[in-house]
Short mmCIF file of C-alpha atoms in Angstrom, two decimals:
data_model
loop_
_atom_site.label_atom_id
_atom_site.label_comp_id
_atom_site.label_asym_id
_atom_site.label_seq_id
_atom_site.Cartn_x
_atom_site.Cartn_y
_atom_site.Cartn_z
CA MET A 1 -22.31 1.69 -7.50
CA VAL A 2 -18.78 0.33 -7.08
CA SER A 3 -18.87 -3.35 -6.18
CA GLU A 4 -17.99 -4.44 -2.65
CA ARG A 5 -14.82 -6.13 -3.85
CA LEU A 6 -13.45 -2.79 -5.05
CA THR A 7 -14.19 -0.92 -1.85
CA ALA A 8 -11.32 1.19 -0.55
CA HIS A 9 -11.43 3.43 2.50
CA PHE A 10 -9.33 6.60 2.66
CA VAL A 11 -8.60 8.81 5.66
CA ASP A 12 -6.83 12.14 5.96
CA THR A 13 -4.02 13.25 8.23
CA GLY A 14 -6.34 15.00 10.67
CA TRP A 15 -8.36 11.82 11.14
CA LEU A 16 -5.21 9.84 11.93
CA ALA A 17 -3.72 12.51 14.20
CA GLU A 18 -6.81 12.24 16.41
CA ARG A 19 -6.27 8.48 16.75
CA LEU A 20 -2.57 8.31 17.54
CA GLY A 21 -2.16 6.07 20.57
CA ASN A 22 -5.47 4.29 20.05
CA PRO A 23 -4.73 0.63 20.92
CA LEU A 24 -7.21 -0.60 18.32
CA VAL A 25 -5.47 1.24 15.48
CA ARG A 26 -2.37 -0.29 13.91
CA ILE A 27 -0.40 2.12 11.73
CA VAL A 28 1.90 0.51 9.17
CA ASP A 29 4.63 2.29 7.23
CA CYS A 30 4.79 0.65 3.79
CA ARG A 31 7.54 2.72 2.21
CA TYR A 32 9.57 0.78 -0.34
CA TYR A 33 11.97 1.77 -3.10
CA PHE A 34 13.43 0.46 -6.33
CA ASP A 35 16.19 3.09 -6.48
CA GLY A 36 18.58 1.59 -3.94
CA ARG A 37 17.09 3.15 -0.84
CA ASP A 38 15.92 0.85 1.92
CA GLY A 39 12.34 1.36 3.10
CA TYR A 40 13.04 0.09 6.60
CA GLU A 41 16.04 2.41 6.99
CA GLU A 42 13.89 5.36 5.88
CA TYR A 43 11.32 4.28 8.46
CA ARG A 44 13.99 4.24 11.17
CA LYS A 45 14.98 7.81 10.28
CA GLY A 46 11.46 8.99 10.96
CA HIS A 47 7.88 7.81 10.78
CA ILE A 48 4.38 8.55 12.03
CA PRO A 49 4.29 8.00 15.82
CA GLY A 50 3.19 4.50 16.73
CA ALA A 51 3.81 3.03 13.27
CA ARG A 52 5.57 -0.24 12.56
CA TYR A 53 7.25 -1.09 9.29
CA LEU A 54 5.45 -3.42 6.88
CA ASP A 55 7.38 -4.81 3.91
CA TRP A 56 4.90 -5.81 1.20
CA THR A 57 7.38 -8.33 -0.22
CA VAL A 58 7.40 -10.15 3.12
CA VAL A 59 3.70 -9.91 3.97
CA THR A 60 1.88 -10.32 0.65
CA VAL A 61 4.22 -12.24 -1.68
CA ASP A 62 4.26 -16.03 -1.96
CA PRO A 63 7.93 -16.98 -1.36
CA HIS A 64 7.40 -20.39 -2.97
CA ASP A 65 5.77 -19.22 -6.19
CA PRO A 66 8.08 -19.52 -9.23
CA VAL A 67 6.52 -16.33 -10.61
CA ALA A 68 7.88 -13.36 -8.71
CA TYR A 69 5.56 -11.19 -6.62
CA ARG A 70 2.33 -13.18 -6.93
CA LEU A 71 -0.07 -13.06 -3.98
CA ALA A 72 0.63 -15.42 -1.12
CA PRO A 73 -1.98 -17.85 0.26
CA SER A 74 -4.32 -16.38 2.84
CA GLN A 75 -2.85 -18.23 5.81
CA TYR A 76 0.62 -16.97 4.96
CA ILE A 77 -0.58 -13.35 4.82
CA ALA A 78 -2.61 -13.75 8.01
CA GLY A 79 0.41 -15.23 9.78
CA ARG A 80 2.70 -12.38 8.78
CA LEU A 81 0.15 -9.78 9.94
CA GLY A 82 -0.29 -11.62 13.23
CA GLU A 83 3.47 -11.68 13.76
CA LEU A 84 3.51 -7.92 13.36
CA GLY A 85 0.90 -7.64 16.09
CA ILE A 86 -2.15 -7.02 13.93
CA GLY A 87 -5.26 -8.91 15.00
CA ASP A 88 -8.86 -9.22 13.93
CA GLU A 89 -9.84 -6.46 16.34
CA HIS A 90 -7.50 -3.89 14.82
CA LEU A 91 -8.09 -1.27 12.19
CA ILE A 92 -5.04 -1.01 9.93
CA VAL A 93 -3.92 2.39 8.62
CA GLY A 94 -1.35 2.16 5.85
CA TYR A 95 0.84 4.83 4.30
CA ASP A 96 3.91 5.28 2.12
CA ASP A 97 5.42 8.27 0.32
CA GLU A 98 4.32 7.44 -3.22
CA GLY A 99 0.62 8.14 -3.09
CA GLY A 100 -0.35 4.73 -1.77
CA HIS A 101 1.78 2.84 -4.30
CA PHE A 102 2.80 0.08 -1.90
CA VAL A 103 -0.18 0.28 0.44
CA ALA A 104 -2.18 -0.70 -2.65
CA ARG A 105 -0.58 -4.13 -2.62
CA LEU A 106 -1.80 -4.69 0.96
CA TRP A 107 -5.23 -3.42 -0.10
CA LEU A 108 -5.31 -5.90 -2.99
CA ALA A 109 -4.42 -8.82 -0.73
CA LEU A 110 -7.05 -7.91 1.86
CA ALA A 111 -9.72 -7.18 -0.76
CA TYR A 112 -9.01 -10.52 -2.47
CA TYR A 113 -9.74 -12.30 0.80
CA GLY A 114 -12.71 -10.12 1.71
CA LYS A 115 -11.08 -7.96 4.38
CA ALA A 116 -10.67 -4.59 2.63
CA ASP A 117 -12.85 -3.07 5.35
CA ARG A 118 -10.02 -3.61 7.88
CA LEU A 119 -7.73 -1.18 6.03
CA ARG A 120 -7.64 2.60 5.87
CA ILE A 121 -5.33 4.28 3.37
CA LEU A 122 -3.79 7.58 4.46
CA GLU A 123 -4.41 10.12 1.70
CA GLY A 124 -1.13 11.82 0.87
CA GLY A 125 0.76 9.48 3.18
CA TRP A 126 4.11 10.40 4.66
CA THR A 127 4.58 13.20 2.11
CA ARG A 128 1.53 15.10 3.32
CA TRP A 129 2.15 14.28 6.99
CA VAL A 130 5.62 15.84 6.90
CA ASP A 131 4.49 18.78 4.75
CA GLU A 132 1.92 19.67 7.40
CA GLY A 133 4.60 19.67 10.10
CA ARG A 134 3.01 16.90 12.12
CA SER A 135 4.91 15.02 14.81
CA THR A 136 7.24 12.18 13.86
CA ALA A 137 9.08 9.48 15.78
CA THR A 138 12.15 7.26 15.44
CA ASP A 139 11.36 4.60 18.03
CA GLU A 140 9.98 1.26 16.86
CA PRO A 141 6.95 0.16 18.88
CA VAL A 142 6.53 -3.44 19.95
CA TRP A 143 3.11 -4.99 19.49
CA PRO A 144 2.27 -8.33 21.05
CA ARG A 145 1.68 -11.15 18.60
CA ALA A 146 -1.97 -11.28 17.57
CA ALA A 147 -4.38 -13.50 15.65
CA PHE A 148 -5.47 -12.26 12.25
CA HIS A 149 -7.78 -14.51 10.28
CA LEU A 150 -8.45 -14.73 6.56
CA PRO A 151 -10.66 -17.29 4.80
CA SER A 152 -8.84 -20.23 3.24
CA THR A 153 -10.09 -19.36 -0.24
CA PRO A 154 -10.53 -15.97 -1.91
CA VAL A 155 -13.80 -14.16 -1.28
CA HIS A 156 -13.33 -12.12 -4.45
CA PRO A 157 -11.34 -14.29 -6.89
CA GLU A 158 -12.59 -12.12 -9.73
CA LEU A 159 -10.38 -9.28 -8.47
CA VAL A 160 -7.25 -11.09 -9.68
CA ALA A 161 -6.54 -12.21 -13.25
CA ASP A 162 -4.03 -14.72 -14.59
CA ALA A 163 -2.42 -15.10 -18.01
CA ARG A 164 -5.32 -17.19 -19.30
CA ASP A 165 -7.76 -14.43 -18.31
CA VAL A 166 -5.68 -11.92 -20.25
CA LEU A 167 -5.63 -14.15 -23.33
CA GLU A 168 -9.40 -14.58 -23.11
CA ALA A 169 -9.83 -10.81 -22.80
CA LEU A 170 -7.75 -10.30 -25.93
CA ALA A 171 -9.69 -12.93 -27.85
CA SER A 172 -13.14 -11.68 -26.85
CA GLY A 173 -12.42 -7.97 -27.05
CA LYS A 174 -14.82 -7.44 -24.15
CA SER A 175 -12.19 -6.23 -21.68
CA VAL A 176 -9.51 -3.57 -21.94
CA VAL A 177 -6.00 -4.58 -20.92
CA LEU A 178 -4.26 -1.60 -19.34
CA ASP A 179 -0.45 -1.45 -19.16
CA VAL A 180 0.48 0.98 -16.37
CA ARG A 181 4.28 0.74 -16.62
CA ARG A 182 6.66 3.38 -17.92
CA LEU A 183 6.34 3.96 -21.66
CA SER A 184 9.90 2.66 -22.15
CA GLU A 185 8.83 -0.67 -20.65
CA TYR A 186 5.71 -0.76 -22.81
CA THR A 187 7.59 -0.14 -26.07
CA GLY A 188 10.29 -2.69 -25.25
CA GLU A 189 13.09 -0.14 -25.02
CA GLU A 190 13.49 -1.01 -21.33
CA VAL A 191 13.64 -4.78 -20.83
CA ARG A 192 13.24 -6.26 -17.35
CA ALA A 193 12.40 -9.84 -18.29
CA ARG A 194 13.47 -12.39 -20.90
CA HIS A 195 11.39 -10.50 -23.44
CA GLY A 196 10.48 -6.83 -23.68
CA GLY A 197 7.36 -5.18 -24.99
CA HIS A 198 3.73 -5.40 -23.98
CA VAL A 199 0.62 -7.52 -24.22
CA PRO A 200 -0.70 -7.11 -27.80
CA GLY A 201 -3.60 -4.68 -27.84
CA ALA A 202 -2.88 -3.34 -24.35
CA ARG A 203 -3.48 0.37 -23.89
CA HIS A 204 -0.88 2.43 -22.10
CA TRP A 205 -1.81 4.50 -19.05
CA PHE A 206 1.06 5.33 -16.70
CA TRP A 207 0.05 4.66 -13.09
CA GLN A 208 1.31 8.03 -11.77
CA ARG A 209 -1.31 9.83 -13.87
CA SER A 210 -3.78 9.22 -11.04
CA LEU A 211 -1.64 11.28 -8.64
CA ASP A 212 -0.46 14.84 -8.13
CA TRP A 213 3.03 13.38 -8.39
CA ASP A 214 4.96 16.68 -8.31
CA GLY A 215 2.99 17.95 -5.32
CA LEU A 216 1.88 16.05 -2.23
CA ARG A 217 1.16 12.91 -4.25
CA MET A 218 -2.52 13.06 -3.49
CA PHE A 219 -5.00 11.29 -5.72
CA ARG A 220 -6.31 13.48 -8.50
CA PRO A 221 -10.07 14.17 -8.48
CA PRO A 222 -12.08 11.18 -9.76
CA GLU A 223 -13.37 13.18 -12.72
CA GLU A 224 -9.79 13.78 -13.91
CA VAL A 225 -9.00 10.07 -13.74
CA ARG A 226 -12.19 9.24 -15.61
CA ALA A 227 -11.43 11.86 -18.26
CA GLY A 228 -7.92 10.54 -18.80
CA LEU A 229 -9.12 6.99 -19.29
CA ALA A 230 -12.01 8.11 -21.48
CA GLU A 231 -9.36 9.26 -23.97
CA LEU A 232 -8.42 5.57 -24.27
CA GLY A 233 -12.03 4.50 -24.67
CA VAL A 234 -12.30 3.24 -21.10
CA THR A 235 -15.41 4.13 -19.07
CA THR A 236 -16.49 3.22 -15.56
CA SER A 237 -18.48 0.28 -16.93
CA THR A 238 -15.64 -1.10 -19.09
CA PRO A 239 -14.13 -4.36 -17.79
CA VAL A 240 -10.43 -3.62 -17.20
CA ILE A 241 -7.39 -5.77 -16.46
CA THR A 242 -4.37 -3.84 -15.17
CA TYR A 243 -0.80 -5.08 -15.29
CA CYS A 244 2.72 -3.78 -14.72
CA HIS A 245 5.90 -5.76 -13.99
CA GLY A 246 5.29 -7.23 -10.55
CA GLY A 247 1.66 -6.45 -9.75
CA VAL A 248 2.30 -3.43 -7.53
CA ARG A 249 1.76 -0.53 -9.92
CA ALA A 250 -1.15 -2.54 -11.32
CA ALA A 251 -2.67 -2.79 -7.84
CA HIS A 252 -2.31 0.97 -7.40
CA ALA A 253 -3.97 1.57 -10.76
CA ALA A 254 -6.86 -0.67 -9.70
CA LEU A 255 -7.10 1.29 -6.45
CA ALA A 256 -7.17 4.58 -8.36
CA LEU A 257 -9.85 3.26 -10.70
CA ALA A 258 -11.92 2.00 -7.78
CA ARG A 259 -11.67 5.42 -6.16
CA ALA A 260 -12.82 7.00 -9.43
CA GLY A 261 -15.89 4.77 -9.66
CA PHE A 262 -14.77 2.04 -12.05
CA ARG A 263 -16.77 -1.11 -11.35
CA HIS A 264 -15.07 -3.99 -13.15
CA VAL A 265 -11.33 -4.02 -12.53
CA ARG A 266 -9.00 -7.00 -12.20
CA VAL A 267 -5.27 -7.07 -11.49
CA TYR A 268 -3.02 -9.40 -13.45
CA VAL A 269 -0.71 -10.02 -10.51
CA GLY A 270 1.81 -12.09 -12.47
CA SER A 271 2.16 -9.12 -14.85
CA TRP A 272 5.24 -8.84 -17.05
CA ALA A 273 7.35 -10.82 -14.57
CA GLU A 274 5.33 -13.79 -15.79
CA TRP A 275 4.25 -12.75 -19.30
CA GLY A 276 7.67 -11.46 -20.35
CA ASN A 277 9.43 -14.61 -19.18
CA ARG A 278 7.19 -17.04 -21.04
CA ASP A 279 7.98 -17.97 -24.62
CA ASP A 280 4.44 -19.20 -25.34
CA LEU A 281 2.68 -15.85 -24.91
CA PRO A 282 2.31 -13.17 -27.62
CA ARG A 283 4.08 -9.84 -27.34
CA ALA A 284 4.15 -6.53 -29.18
CA LEU A 285 6.80 -3.84 -29.43
CA GLY A 286 6.62 -0.14 -30.11
CA LEU A 287 4.19 2.64 -29.40
CA PRO A 288 0.50 2.25 -28.54
CA HIS A 289 -2.46 2.83 -30.84
CA GLY A 290 -1.47 0.33 -33.50
CA ASP A 291 2.14 1.46 -33.87
CA GLY A 292 3.58 -1.70 -32.31
CA ARG A 293 5.03 -4.79 -33.95
CA GLU A 294 3.68 -8.23 -33.14
CA SER A 295 6.21 -10.82 -31.99
#
């Protein structure tokens, strides 16, 4: 059985269509881009009726942390959700257009603080909604400020890993470190920090492999995800630490693994934004499976 901390709840477009206008349902559009497009502007062009825009960098990221993109304290996250008009009584439905890529960061934050049960992830997101010809809107609803509460300390601290946890995993050999970035980032050809490369011994598994990326960006069947990871020697009982550059793709990978029945998954939220900017941590270059160079 998948542990409670890794619980994720998915809904389909028909389920959501039946609940449009329900005052206890808060729909959040989490679209975000790294290609120059603006997620909020895309939202303004069209979105699911009744949805408000949620920027994961505003809601879930600690603005005072020297390491980019790490999770914010619970009271900060709760405050941002309350400002949006999301309260304890509301069920949140999140979507984007990349198979839950950015909704996954909200899921990670809520799961970390024990509130994953307040979130529903729309399977297929905006991509599927539009493909099915469902109604869209351009108006931006106004929700009254609400009170959303999170505990002061994490309920599931074991869901998140730090650099020391990764080093311990490497030393013990009991956990698999999974790099879910592009292969060019893994090899060091593409450098986005002070140093390029990857965590020594990390296995490469691109995060989009869990999705039908060229179709409606739905999650692939759990058995396909399990089969793909089995090729790397990773089973549902293998302890796994995922990382990327800023902890977003890593969160999505953890979500995909949870959906596929993996029981022991942690997200290294600091990811390469931390590891690649520290001179005291080991790095490797080159291809996976022993073809890299230690540095």
